[in-house]
């Protein structure tokens, strides 16, 4: 086997190996980035992103066990060298520096896996976990399709950011009760955008507390745009949600010891906001930025170009903790946003390449005809 045959090149998001698969090979990153990913149900968590000179797959090459995580190329042009078991044994037996490097990596990974999470779990049941993100800041992470909900208990005011699905409301209350909070203690519910997995339970708060959302989200929620489709998708009851305050970029939500700046961050939809506490470095980014740089998708009113601009704005923040709409809490927001920007550019160029490659001219004719028909209407 020549060295050249041991080197593979991957496109962005291309699978190198899958969790649970078998294979006795060690991989070394020659160029690009590789995400090591764990899947749990619908959740996909990037454990670590490896760059040039780093290696992975060392457990399977030693003991032949099934892969404990998936490896996915994070950017296009990622080149990876495969070292099979025979080569590995040769290198370990003949090159003490190589053997020490492998031992060093294994001991670091063992220590990391034993290290306590910086975010303590206060409560966990079949439906959700209550996790402390910072002092007086809590994540309620649902184990079904609902988005994460957050509670921020300020010295003057207490707010929630997103509330998850209506069906989870009893469990939301259980988490609040664990913190000694009653629904009546919540001064405001801020909705990050219009998607029902974030806002489904909001009607329970109508008439009890103030509900706020970006003006475009508020308009969609009040006029029930896409409501029927999303209601079916998430199996939610047919109950309207009233928005009391229509937010804008630059608004400030002052909780006393927390000061949350409202940032308009469109892309996932046209109506997304992020909240940022500059003093504490807390970034509530909903579906705009997720741990590991996972993108929230570009839906109906969204735009990938808007998404990139919003991520660039988030990149400029001095954030310390990322509190997303889905997935775990992250203490590496700068890495997360860097990867998300790379991925969003890759998505943009993949789409452009696809349209360049396809001969789709004929399919644009009916669209252009409808434009001509509209012009005719204007003439008459
Ligand atoms: Fe969403």
mmCIF file of C-alpha atoms and ligand atoms in Angstrom:
data_model
loop_
_atom_site.group_PDB
_atom_site.id
_atom_site.type_symbol
_atom_site.label_atom_id
_atom_site.label_comp_id
_atom_site.label_asym_id
_atom_site.label_seq_id
_atom_site.Cartn_x
_atom_site.Cartn_y
_atom_site.Cartn_z
ATOM 1 C CA UNK A 1 0.000 0.000 0.000
ATOM 2 C CA UNK A 2 1.520 3.320 -1.024
ATOM 3 C CA UNK A 3 1.278 6.394 1.150
ATOM 4 C CA UNK A 4 -0.829 8.169 -1.521
ATOM 5 C CA UNK A 5 -3.530 5.497 -1.276
ATOM 6 C CA UNK A 6 -3.781 6.137 2.466
ATOM 7 C CA UNK A 7 -4.797 9.760 1.896
ATOM 8 C CA UNK A 8 -8.426 10.670 1.269
ATOM 9 C CA UNK A 9 -9.943 14.050 0.525
ATOM 10 C CA UNK A 10 -13.424 14.977 1.744
ATOM 11 C CA UNK A 11 -15.993 17.669 1.022
ATOM 12 C CA UNK A 12 -17.661 19.666 3.790
ATOM 13 C CA UNK A 13 -20.104 17.484 5.800
ATOM 14 C CA UNK A 14 -18.808 14.270 4.173
ATOM 15 C CA UNK A 15 -18.720 11.290 6.538
ATOM 16 C CA UNK A 16 -15.281 9.785 7.254
ATOM 17 C CA UNK A 17 -16.684 7.076 9.500
ATOM 18 C CA UNK A 18 -19.942 6.527 11.322
ATOM 19 C CA UNK A 19 -20.572 5.964 15.025
ATOM 20 C CA UNK A 20 -21.036 2.224 15.673
ATOM 21 C CA UNK A 21 -19.102 1.150 12.564
ATOM 22 C CA UNK A 22 -16.027 -1.040 12.871
ATOM 23 C CA UNK A 23 -12.580 -0.436 11.431
ATOM 24 C CA UNK A 24 -9.033 -0.744 12.743
ATOM 25 C CA UNK A 25 -7.575 2.486 11.454
ATOM 26 C CA UNK A 26 -6.165 5.620 13.002
ATOM 27 C CA UNK A 27 -6.717 8.893 11.102
ATOM 28 C CA UNK A 28 -4.430 11.931 10.961
ATOM 29 C CA UNK A 29 -5.718 15.322 9.728
ATOM 30 C CA UNK A 30 -3.375 16.611 7.004
ATOM 31 C CA UNK A 31 -5.465 19.628 5.956
ATOM 32 C CA UNK A 32 -8.848 21.103 6.869
ATOM 33 C CA UNK A 33 -11.024 20.290 9.884
ATOM 34 C CA UNK A 34 -12.778 17.187 11.181
ATOM 35 C CA UNK A 35 -15.771 17.204 13.541
ATOM 36 C CA UNK A 36 -16.079 14.318 15.984
ATOM 37 C CA UNK A 37 -19.837 13.970 16.405
ATOM 38 C CA UNK A 38 -22.109 12.079 18.818
ATOM 39 C CA UNK A 39 -25.723 11.382 17.872
ATOM 40 C CA UNK A 40 -28.371 10.909 20.532
ATOM 41 C CA UNK A 41 -31.842 10.509 18.992
ATOM 42 C CA UNK A 42 -32.425 13.607 16.875
ATOM 43 C CA UNK A 43 -29.633 15.473 18.701
ATOM 44 C CA UNK A 44 -26.269 15.840 17.044
ATOM 45 C CA UNK A 45 -23.449 17.129 19.224
ATOM 46 C CA UNK A 46 -19.990 18.070 17.981
ATOM 47 C CA UNK A 47 -17.663 16.896 20.771
ATOM 48 C CA UNK A 48 -14.511 18.391 19.317
ATOM 49 C CA UNK A 49 -13.225 19.838 16.050
ATOM 50 C CA UNK A 50 -9.755 18.644 15.053
ATOM 51 C CA UNK A 51 -7.320 20.485 12.787
ATOM 52 C CA UNK A 52 -4.063 19.849 10.962
ATOM 53 C CA UNK A 53 -1.704 17.462 12.785
ATOM 54 C CA UNK A 54 -4.353 16.083 15.152
ATOM 55 C CA UNK A 55 -5.536 12.496 15.031
ATOM 56 C CA UNK A 56 -8.632 10.433 15.839
ATOM 57 C CA UNK A 57 -9.842 6.817 15.845
ATOM 58 C CA UNK A 58 -7.059 5.717 18.219
ATOM 59 C CA UNK A 59 -9.366 3.574 20.378
ATOM 60 C CA UNK A 60 -10.610 1.416 17.477
ATOM 61 C CA UNK A 61 -7.094 0.927 16.078
ATOM 62 C CA UNK A 62 -5.969 -0.388 19.483
ATOM 63 C CA UNK A 63 -8.873 -2.611 20.563
ATOM 64 C CA UNK A 64 -10.903 -3.090 17.347
ATOM 65 C CA UNK A 65 -14.074 -1.907 19.103
ATOM 66 C CA UNK A 66 -16.935 -0.115 17.328
ATOM 67 C CA UNK A 67 -16.412 3.616 16.726
ATOM 68 C CA UNK A 68 -17.655 5.580 19.745
ATOM 69 C CA UNK A 69 -18.475 8.680 17.622
ATOM 70 C CA UNK A 70 -18.754 9.728 13.985
ATOM 71 C CA UNK A 71 -16.060 11.679 12.136
ATOM 72 C CA UNK A 72 -17.253 14.248 9.582
ATOM 73 C CA UNK A 73 -15.215 16.638 7.430
ATOM 74 C CA UNK A 74 -16.060 20.155 8.680
ATOM 75 C CA UNK A 75 -14.816 22.013 5.594
ATOM 76 C CA UNK A 76 -14.261 21.228 1.933
ATOM 77 C CA UNK A 77 -10.803 19.985 0.959
ATOM 78 C CA UNK A 78 -10.225 18.188 4.261
ATOM 79 C CA UNK A 79 -7.413 15.639 3.733
ATOM 80 C CA UNK A 80 -6.978 12.739 6.084
ATOM 81 C CA UNK A 81 -4.309 10.012 6.264
ATOM 82 C CA UNK A 82 -5.399 6.507 7.291
ATOM 83 C CA UNK A 83 -2.992 4.372 9.317
ATOM 84 C CA UNK A 84 -4.092 0.741 9.400
ATOM 85 C CA UNK A 85 -3.475 -1.608 12.329
ATOM 86 C CA UNK A 86 -0.287 -3.133 10.891
ATOM 87 C CA UNK A 87 1.257 0.299 10.292
ATOM 88 C CA UNK A 88 0.098 1.439 13.701
ATOM 89 C CA UNK A 89 1.795 -1.522 15.426
ATOM 90 C CA UNK A 90 4.948 -0.879 13.395
ATOM 91 C CA UNK A 91 4.989 2.812 14.357
ATOM 92 C CA UNK A 92 4.319 2.126 18.068
ATOM 93 C CA UNK A 93 7.039 -0.568 18.210
ATOM 94 C CA UNK A 94 9.665 1.307 16.167
ATOM 95 C CA UNK A 95 9.002 4.956 16.965
ATOM 96 C CA UNK A 96 8.930 5.714 20.730
ATOM 97 C CA UNK A 97 7.959 9.349 20.046
ATOM 98 C CA UNK A 98 4.861 8.164 18.185
ATOM 99 C CA UNK A 99 3.966 5.742 21.013
ATOM 100 C CA UNK A 100 4.348 8.546 23.594
ATOM 101 C CA UNK A 101 2.176 10.862 21.488
ATOM 102 C CA UNK A 102 -0.626 8.257 21.403
ATOM 103 C CA UNK A 103 -0.338 7.663 25.177
ATOM 104 C CA UNK A 104 -0.402 11.398 25.832
ATOM 105 C CA UNK A 105 -3.575 11.810 23.736
ATOM 106 C CA UNK A 106 -5.304 8.852 25.403
ATOM 107 C CA UNK A 107 -4.553 10.125 28.912
ATOM 108 C CA UNK A 108 -5.786 13.649 28.030
ATOM 109 C CA UNK A 109 -9.000 12.265 26.576
ATOM 110 C CA UNK A 110 -9.524 10.047 29.626
ATOM 111 C CA UNK A 111 -9.074 13.036 31.945
ATOM 112 C CA UNK A 112 -11.446 15.152 29.831
ATOM 113 C CA UNK A 113 -14.114 12.437 29.913
ATOM 114 C CA UNK A 114 -13.848 12.299 33.728
ATOM 115 C CA UNK A 115 -13.864 16.081 34.177
ATOM 116 C CA UNK A 116 -17.085 17.467 35.634
ATOM 117 C CA UNK A 117 -19.227 19.506 33.222
ATOM 118 C CA UNK A 118 -18.947 23.263 33.835
ATOM 119 C CA UNK A 119 -22.754 23.313 33.677
ATOM 120 C CA UNK A 120 -24.317 21.359 36.590
ATOM 121 C CA UNK A 121 -27.541 19.414 36.006
ATOM 122 C CA UNK A 122 -29.995 20.337 38.759
ATOM 123 C CA UNK A 123 -32.894 18.117 37.732
ATOM 124 C CA UNK A 124 -33.443 15.463 35.081
ATOM 125 C CA UNK A 125 -36.521 13.410 34.168
ATOM 126 C CA UNK A 126 -37.807 11.609 31.054
ATOM 127 C CA UNK A 127 -38.857 14.862 29.368
ATOM 128 C CA UNK A 128 -36.271 17.484 30.286
ATOM 129 C CA UNK A 129 -33.187 18.530 32.232
ATOM 130 C CA UNK A 130 -32.675 21.703 34.233
ATOM 131 C CA UNK A 131 -29.096 22.898 33.783
ATOM 132 C CA UNK A 132 -27.335 25.867 35.381
ATOM 133 C CA UNK A 133 -25.585 27.964 32.724
ATOM 134 C CA UNK A 134 -24.320 30.710 35.061
ATOM 135 C CA UNK A 135 -25.392 32.292 38.337
ATOM 136 C CA UNK A 136 -29.172 32.869 38.086
ATOM 137 C CA UNK A 137 -29.239 31.629 34.466
ATOM 138 C CA UNK A 138 -30.809 28.252 33.720
ATOM 139 C CA UNK A 139 -31.400 26.129 30.631
ATOM 140 C CA UNK A 140 -34.447 23.866 30.457
ATOM 141 C CA UNK A 141 -33.420 21.331 27.847
ATOM 142 C CA UNK A 142 -36.228 19.165 26.519
ATOM 143 C CA UNK A 143 -35.532 15.642 25.335
ATOM 144 C CA UNK A 144 -38.283 15.747 22.678
ATOM 145 C CA UNK A 145 -38.533 18.146 19.710
ATOM 146 C CA UNK A 146 -39.115 21.258 21.801
ATOM 147 C CA UNK A 147 -36.474 23.987 21.727
ATOM 148 C CA UNK A 148 -34.544 24.917 24.867
ATOM 149 C CA UNK A 149 -36.148 27.373 27.279
ATOM 150 C CA UNK A 150 -34.108 29.726 29.475
ATOM 151 C CA UNK A 151 -34.782 31.454 32.768
ATOM 152 C CA UNK A 152 -32.783 34.533 33.750
ATOM 153 C CA UNK A 153 -33.440 35.641 37.338
ATOM 154 C CA UNK A 154 -32.337 39.248 37.580
ATOM 155 C CA UNK A 155 -32.114 41.427 40.690
ATOM 156 C CA UNK A 156 -35.060 43.554 39.465
ATOM 157 C CA UNK A 157 -36.851 41.389 36.915
ATOM 158 C CA UNK A 158 -37.041 37.749 35.898
ATOM 159 C CA UNK A 159 -37.561 36.670 32.286
ATOM 160 C CA UNK A 160 -37.842 33.549 30.182
ATOM 161 C CA UNK A 161 -36.338 33.288 26.708
ATOM 162 C CA UNK A 162 -38.427 30.826 24.663
ATOM 163 C CA UNK A 163 -40.720 28.353 26.392
ATOM 164 C CA UNK A 164 -40.800 25.168 24.261
ATOM 165 C CA UNK A 165 -43.902 23.234 23.239
ATOM 166 C CA UNK A 166 -47.273 23.436 24.931
ATOM 167 C CA UNK A 167 -47.246 19.687 25.697
ATOM 168 C CA UNK A 168 -44.126 20.218 27.839
ATOM 169 C CA UNK A 169 -45.651 22.989 29.938
ATOM 170 C CA UNK A 170 -46.154 20.819 33.098
ATOM 171 C CA UNK A 171 -42.458 19.888 32.942
ATOM 172 C CA UNK A 172 -41.473 23.514 32.403
ATOM 173 C CA UNK A 173 -43.417 24.353 35.581
ATOM 174 C CA UNK A 174 -41.669 21.524 37.445
ATOM 175 C CA UNK A 175 -38.273 23.018 36.538
ATOM 176 C CA UNK A 176 -39.390 26.516 37.556
ATOM 177 C CA UNK A 177 -40.734 25.151 40.828
ATOM 178 C CA UNK A 178 -37.370 23.502 41.487
ATOM 179 C CA UNK A 179 -35.883 27.020 41.306
ATOM 180 C CA UNK A 180 -38.606 28.439 43.546
ATOM 181 C CA UNK A 181 -40.197 30.347 40.639
ATOM 182 C CA UNK A 182 -43.951 30.554 39.961
ATOM 183 C CA UNK A 183 -45.305 31.638 36.522
ATOM 184 C CA UNK A 184 -46.531 34.850 38.230
ATOM 185 C CA UNK A 185 -42.893 35.685 39.140
ATOM 186 C CA UNK A 186 -41.922 35.935 35.464
ATOM 187 C CA UNK A 187 -42.019 39.540 34.290
ATOM 188 C CA UNK A 188 -41.530 38.879 30.588
ATOM 189 C CA UNK A 189 -41.338 36.013 28.078
ATOM 190 C CA UNK A 190 -39.089 36.865 25.129
ATOM 191 C CA UNK A 191 -39.614 34.752 22.000
ATOM 192 C CA UNK A 192 -36.526 34.376 19.790
ATOM 193 C CA UNK A 193 -38.529 33.838 16.570
ATOM 194 C CA UNK A 194 -41.856 32.497 15.362
ATOM 195 C CA UNK A 195 -41.181 28.722 15.228
ATOM 196 C CA UNK A 196 -43.632 26.755 17.359
ATOM 197 C CA UNK A 197 -41.015 24.501 18.975
ATOM 198 C CA UNK A 198 -39.835 27.707 20.729
ATOM 199 C CA UNK A 199 -43.162 29.425 21.405
ATOM 200 C CA UNK A 200 -45.844 26.696 21.648
ATOM 201 C CA UNK A 201 -46.262 27.044 25.430
ATOM 202 C CA UNK A 202 -46.336 30.873 25.292
ATOM 203 C CA UNK A 203 -50.155 31.095 25.360
ATOM 204 C CA UNK A 204 -50.082 29.735 28.920
ATOM 205 C CA UNK A 205 -48.419 33.051 29.867
ATOM 206 C CA UNK A 206 -50.902 35.288 27.982
ATOM 207 C CA UNK A 207 -52.651 37.610 30.410
ATOM 208 C CA UNK A 208 -50.196 36.713 33.202
ATOM 209 C CA UNK A 209 -47.011 38.228 31.914
ATOM 210 C CA UNK A 210 -45.719 40.390 29.067
ATOM 211 C CA UNK A 211 -44.764 38.508 25.893
ATOM 212 C CA UNK A 212 -42.209 40.088 23.538
ATOM 213 C CA UNK A 213 -40.797 39.185 20.115
ATOM 214 C CA UNK A 214 -39.125 40.953 17.193
ATOM 215 C CA UNK A 215 -41.728 42.958 15.261
ATOM 216 C CA UNK A 216 -41.520 40.616 12.239
ATOM 217 C CA UNK A 217 -41.964 37.540 14.461
ATOM 218 C CA UNK A 218 -44.750 39.303 16.383
ATOM 219 C CA UNK A 219 -46.535 40.067 13.117
ATOM 220 C CA UNK A 220 -46.226 36.459 11.916
ATOM 221 C CA UNK A 221 -47.358 35.060 15.278
ATOM 222 C CA UNK A 222 -50.334 37.460 15.571
ATOM 223 C CA UNK A 223 -51.471 36.903 11.942
ATOM 224 C CA UNK A 224 -50.784 33.163 12.358
ATOM 225 C CA UNK A 225 -48.625 32.984 9.248
ATOM 226 C CA UNK A 226 -47.429 29.359 8.818
ATOM 227 C CA UNK A 227 -49.247 28.560 12.078
ATOM 228 C CA UNK A 228 -51.344 25.684 10.688
ATOM 229 C CA UNK A 229 -48.373 23.972 9.069
ATOM 230 C CA UNK A 230 -46.163 24.343 12.159
ATOM 231 C CA UNK A 231 -49.041 23.368 14.456
ATOM 232 C CA UNK A 232 -49.401 20.077 12.573
ATOM 233 C CA UNK A 233 -45.648 19.545 12.492
ATOM 234 C CA UNK A 234 -45.340 19.891 16.268
ATOM 235 C CA UNK A 235 -48.792 18.521 17.185
ATOM 236 C CA UNK A 236 -49.680 21.723 19.052
ATOM 237 C CA UNK A 237 -53.175 22.939 20.056
ATOM 238 C CA UNK A 238 -54.930 25.594 17.966
ATOM 239 C CA UNK A 239 -54.605 28.488 20.428
ATOM 240 C CA UNK A 240 -53.528 32.006 19.405
ATOM 241 C CA UNK A 241 -50.549 33.697 21.067
ATOM 242 C CA UNK A 242 -50.667 37.449 21.721
ATOM 243 C CA UNK A 243 -47.471 39.465 21.568
ATOM 244 C CA UNK A 244 -47.536 42.509 23.872
ATOM 245 C CA UNK A 245 -44.211 44.134 22.954
ATOM 246 C CA UNK A 246 -42.724 44.290 19.458
ATOM 247 C CA UNK A 247 -38.939 44.373 19.781
ATOM 248 C CA UNK A 248 -36.349 46.006 17.524
ATOM 249 C CA UNK A 249 -32.570 45.877 17.137
ATOM 250 C CA UNK A 250 -30.992 48.010 19.847
ATOM 251 C CA UNK A 251 -33.694 47.516 22.512
ATOM 252 C CA UNK A 252 -32.346 46.822 25.981
ATOM 253 C CA UNK A 253 -33.992 44.418 28.442
ATOM 254 C CA UNK A 254 -32.818 45.570 31.866
ATOM 255 C CA UNK A 255 -33.134 42.958 34.614
ATOM 256 C CA UNK A 256 -31.017 44.920 37.109
ATOM 257 C CA UNK A 257 -27.828 42.849 37.225
ATOM 258 C CA UNK A 258 -28.371 41.526 33.673
ATOM 259 C CA UNK A 259 -28.637 43.876 30.688
ATOM 260 C CA UNK A 260 -29.697 42.029 27.567
ATOM 261 C CA UNK A 261 -29.180 43.774 24.248
ATOM 262 C CA UNK A 262 -31.621 42.814 21.509
ATOM 263 C CA UNK A 263 -29.761 42.026 18.280
ATOM 264 C CA UNK A 264 -31.684 41.505 15.055
ATOM 265 C CA UNK A 265 -30.040 38.382 13.564
ATOM 266 C CA UNK A 266 -32.088 37.248 10.527
ATOM 267 C CA UNK A 267 -31.159 34.239 8.388
ATOM 268 C CA UNK A 268 -32.768 31.156 9.947
ATOM 269 C CA UNK A 269 -35.995 33.124 9.382
ATOM 270 C CA UNK A 270 -36.469 36.850 8.711
ATOM 271 C CA UNK A 271 -37.556 37.418 12.312
ATOM 272 C CA UNK A 272 -34.795 36.000 14.540
ATOM 273 C CA UNK A 273 -33.282 37.871 17.449
ATOM 274 C CA UNK A 274 -30.331 37.094 19.698
ATOM 275 C CA UNK A 275 -29.876 38.523 23.195
ATOM 276 C CA UNK A 276 -26.432 39.464 24.469
ATOM 277 C CA UNK A 277 -25.274 40.435 27.947
ATOM 278 C CA UNK A 278 -21.969 42.184 27.337
ATOM 279 C CA UNK A 279 -20.774 42.287 30.966
ATOM 280 C CA UNK A 280 -21.330 38.586 31.541
ATOM 281 C CA UNK A 281 -20.601 37.409 27.975
ATOM 282 C CA UNK A 282 -23.902 35.521 27.735
ATOM 283 C CA UNK A 283 -25.116 34.999 24.168
ATOM 284 C CA UNK A 284 -28.680 33.705 23.742
ATOM 285 C CA UNK A 285 -28.542 32.902 20.017
ATOM 286 C CA UNK A 286 -31.633 30.645 19.571
ATOM 287 C CA UNK A 287 -31.449 28.957 16.145
ATOM 288 C CA UNK A 288 -28.890 31.359 14.662
ATOM 289 C CA UNK A 289 -25.862 29.750 16.323
ATOM 290 C CA UNK A 290 -25.624 26.342 17.941
ATOM 291 C CA UNK A 291 -22.838 24.488 19.745
ATOM 292 C CA UNK A 292 -20.274 22.972 17.413
ATOM 293 C CA UNK A 293 -21.302 25.433 14.678
ATOM 294 C CA UNK A 294 -24.378 23.390 13.746
ATOM 295 C CA UNK A 295 -26.602 25.621 11.612
ATOM 296 C CA UNK A 296 -30.295 26.022 12.355
ATOM 297 C CA UNK A 297 -31.352 25.662 8.711
ATOM 298 C CA UNK A 298 -32.694 28.365 6.408
ATOM 299 C CA UNK A 299 -36.511 28.364 6.503
ATOM 300 C CA UNK A 300 -39.288 30.095 4.525
ATOM 301 C CA UNK A 301 -38.582 33.751 5.126
ATOM 302 C CA UNK A 302 -34.880 33.176 5.847
ATOM 303 C CA UNK A 303 -31.801 33.829 3.727
ATOM 304 C CA UNK A 304 -28.338 32.284 3.778
ATOM 305 C CA UNK A 305 -26.728 35.647 2.987
ATOM 306 C CA UNK A 306 -28.564 37.245 5.933
ATOM 307 C CA UNK A 307 -27.493 34.260 8.030
ATOM 308 C CA UNK A 308 -23.818 34.885 7.218
ATOM 309 C CA UNK A 309 -24.107 38.568 8.093
ATOM 310 C CA UNK A 310 -25.798 37.726 11.416
ATOM 311 C CA UNK A 311 -23.084 35.185 12.263
ATOM 312 C CA UNK A 312 -20.404 37.755 11.425
ATOM 313 C CA UNK A 313 -22.033 40.121 13.929
ATOM 314 C CA UNK A 314 -22.095 37.393 16.599
ATOM 315 C CA UNK A 315 -18.431 36.631 15.849
ATOM 316 C CA UNK A 316 -17.527 40.195 16.851
ATOM 317 C CA UNK A 317 -19.008 39.823 20.343
ATOM 318 C CA UNK A 318 -16.944 39.090 23.428
ATOM 319 C CA UNK A 319 -19.138 36.101 24.304
ATOM 320 C CA UNK A 320 -18.192 33.483 26.884
ATOM 321 C CA UNK A 321 -21.209 31.180 27.017
ATOM 322 C CA UNK A 322 -23.465 30.271 24.118
ATOM 323 C CA UNK A 323 -27.064 29.522 25.091
ATOM 324 C CA UNK A 324 -28.715 28.104 21.974
ATOM 325 C CA UNK A 325 -32.216 27.143 20.953
ATOM 326 C CA UNK A 326 -31.187 23.499 20.627
ATOM 327 C CA UNK A 327 -28.433 21.317 22.044
ATOM 328 C CA UNK A 328 -26.061 21.726 24.950
ATOM 329 C CA UNK A 329 -24.619 24.865 26.497
ATOM 330 C CA UNK A 330 -21.247 25.798 25.028
ATOM 331 C CA UNK A 331 -18.269 27.539 26.601
ATOM 332 C CA UNK A 332 -16.549 27.838 23.200
ATOM 333 C CA UNK A 333 -18.791 30.319 21.328
ATOM 334 C CA UNK A 334 -15.886 31.706 19.270
ATOM 335 C CA UNK A 335 -15.089 28.257 17.832
ATOM 336 C CA UNK A 336 -18.792 27.593 17.282
ATOM 337 C CA UNK A 337 -19.345 30.783 15.291
ATOM 338 C CA UNK A 338 -16.176 30.303 13.232
ATOM 339 C CA UNK A 339 -17.336 26.821 12.159
ATOM 340 C CA UNK A 340 -20.898 28.052 11.484
ATOM 341 C CA UNK A 341 -19.555 30.805 9.180
ATOM 342 C CA UNK A 342 -17.449 28.251 7.252
ATOM 343 C CA UNK A 343 -20.460 25.971 6.916
ATOM 344 C CA UNK A 344 -22.796 28.722 5.771
ATOM 345 C CA UNK A 345 -20.312 29.802 3.067
ATOM 346 C CA UNK A 346 -19.999 26.136 1.999
ATOM 347 C CA UNK A 347 -23.805 25.862 1.785
ATOM 348 C CA UNK A 348 -23.945 29.009 -0.348
ATOM 349 C CA UNK A 349 -21.257 27.823 -2.759
ATOM 350 C CA UNK A 350 -22.695 24.259 -2.920
ATOM 351 C CA UNK A 351 -26.075 25.700 -3.926
ATOM 352 C CA UNK A 352 -24.466 27.946 -6.549
ATOM 353 C CA UNK A 353 -22.455 25.023 -7.965
ATOM 354 C CA UNK A 354 -25.582 22.876 -8.113
ATOM 355 C CA UNK A 355 -27.473 25.464 -10.155
ATOM 356 C CA UNK A 356 -24.462 26.021 -12.398
ATOM 357 C CA UNK A 357 -24.241 22.260 -13.026
ATOM 358 C CA UNK A 358 -27.961 21.684 -13.663
ATOM 359 C CA UNK A 359 -29.602 22.815 -16.874
ATOM 360 C CA UNK A 360 -32.578 24.398 -15.147
ATOM 361 C CA UNK A 361 -33.314 27.068 -17.787
ATOM 362 C CA UNK A 362 -36.533 25.383 -18.955
ATOM 363 C CA UNK A 363 -37.827 25.319 -15.383
ATOM 364 C CA UNK A 364 -37.489 29.077 -15.086
ATOM 365 C CA UNK A 365 -39.816 29.638 -18.088
ATOM 366 C CA UNK A 366 -43.094 29.280 -16.139
ATOM 367 C CA UNK A 367 -41.722 31.639 -13.473
ATOM 368 C CA UNK A 368 -40.697 34.215 -16.082
ATOM 369 C CA UNK A 369 -44.089 33.804 -17.836
ATOM 370 C CA UNK A 370 -45.898 34.680 -14.608
ATOM 371 C CA UNK A 371 -43.749 37.826 -14.327
ATOM 372 C CA UNK A 372 -44.633 38.766 -17.950
ATOM 373 C CA UNK A 373 -48.336 38.148 -17.196
ATOM 374 C CA UNK A 374 -48.123 40.501 -14.227
ATOM 375 C CA UNK A 375 -46.529 43.160 -16.435
ATOM 376 C CA UNK A 376 -49.378 42.767 -18.929
ATOM 377 C CA UNK A 377 -51.877 43.306 -16.140
ATOM 378 C CA UNK A 378 -50.083 46.525 -15.343
ATOM 379 C CA UNK A 379 -50.398 47.676 -19.019
ATOM 380 C CA UNK A 380 -54.150 47.162 -19.263
HETATM 381 FE FE1 LIG B 1 -36.387 27.715 14.404
#
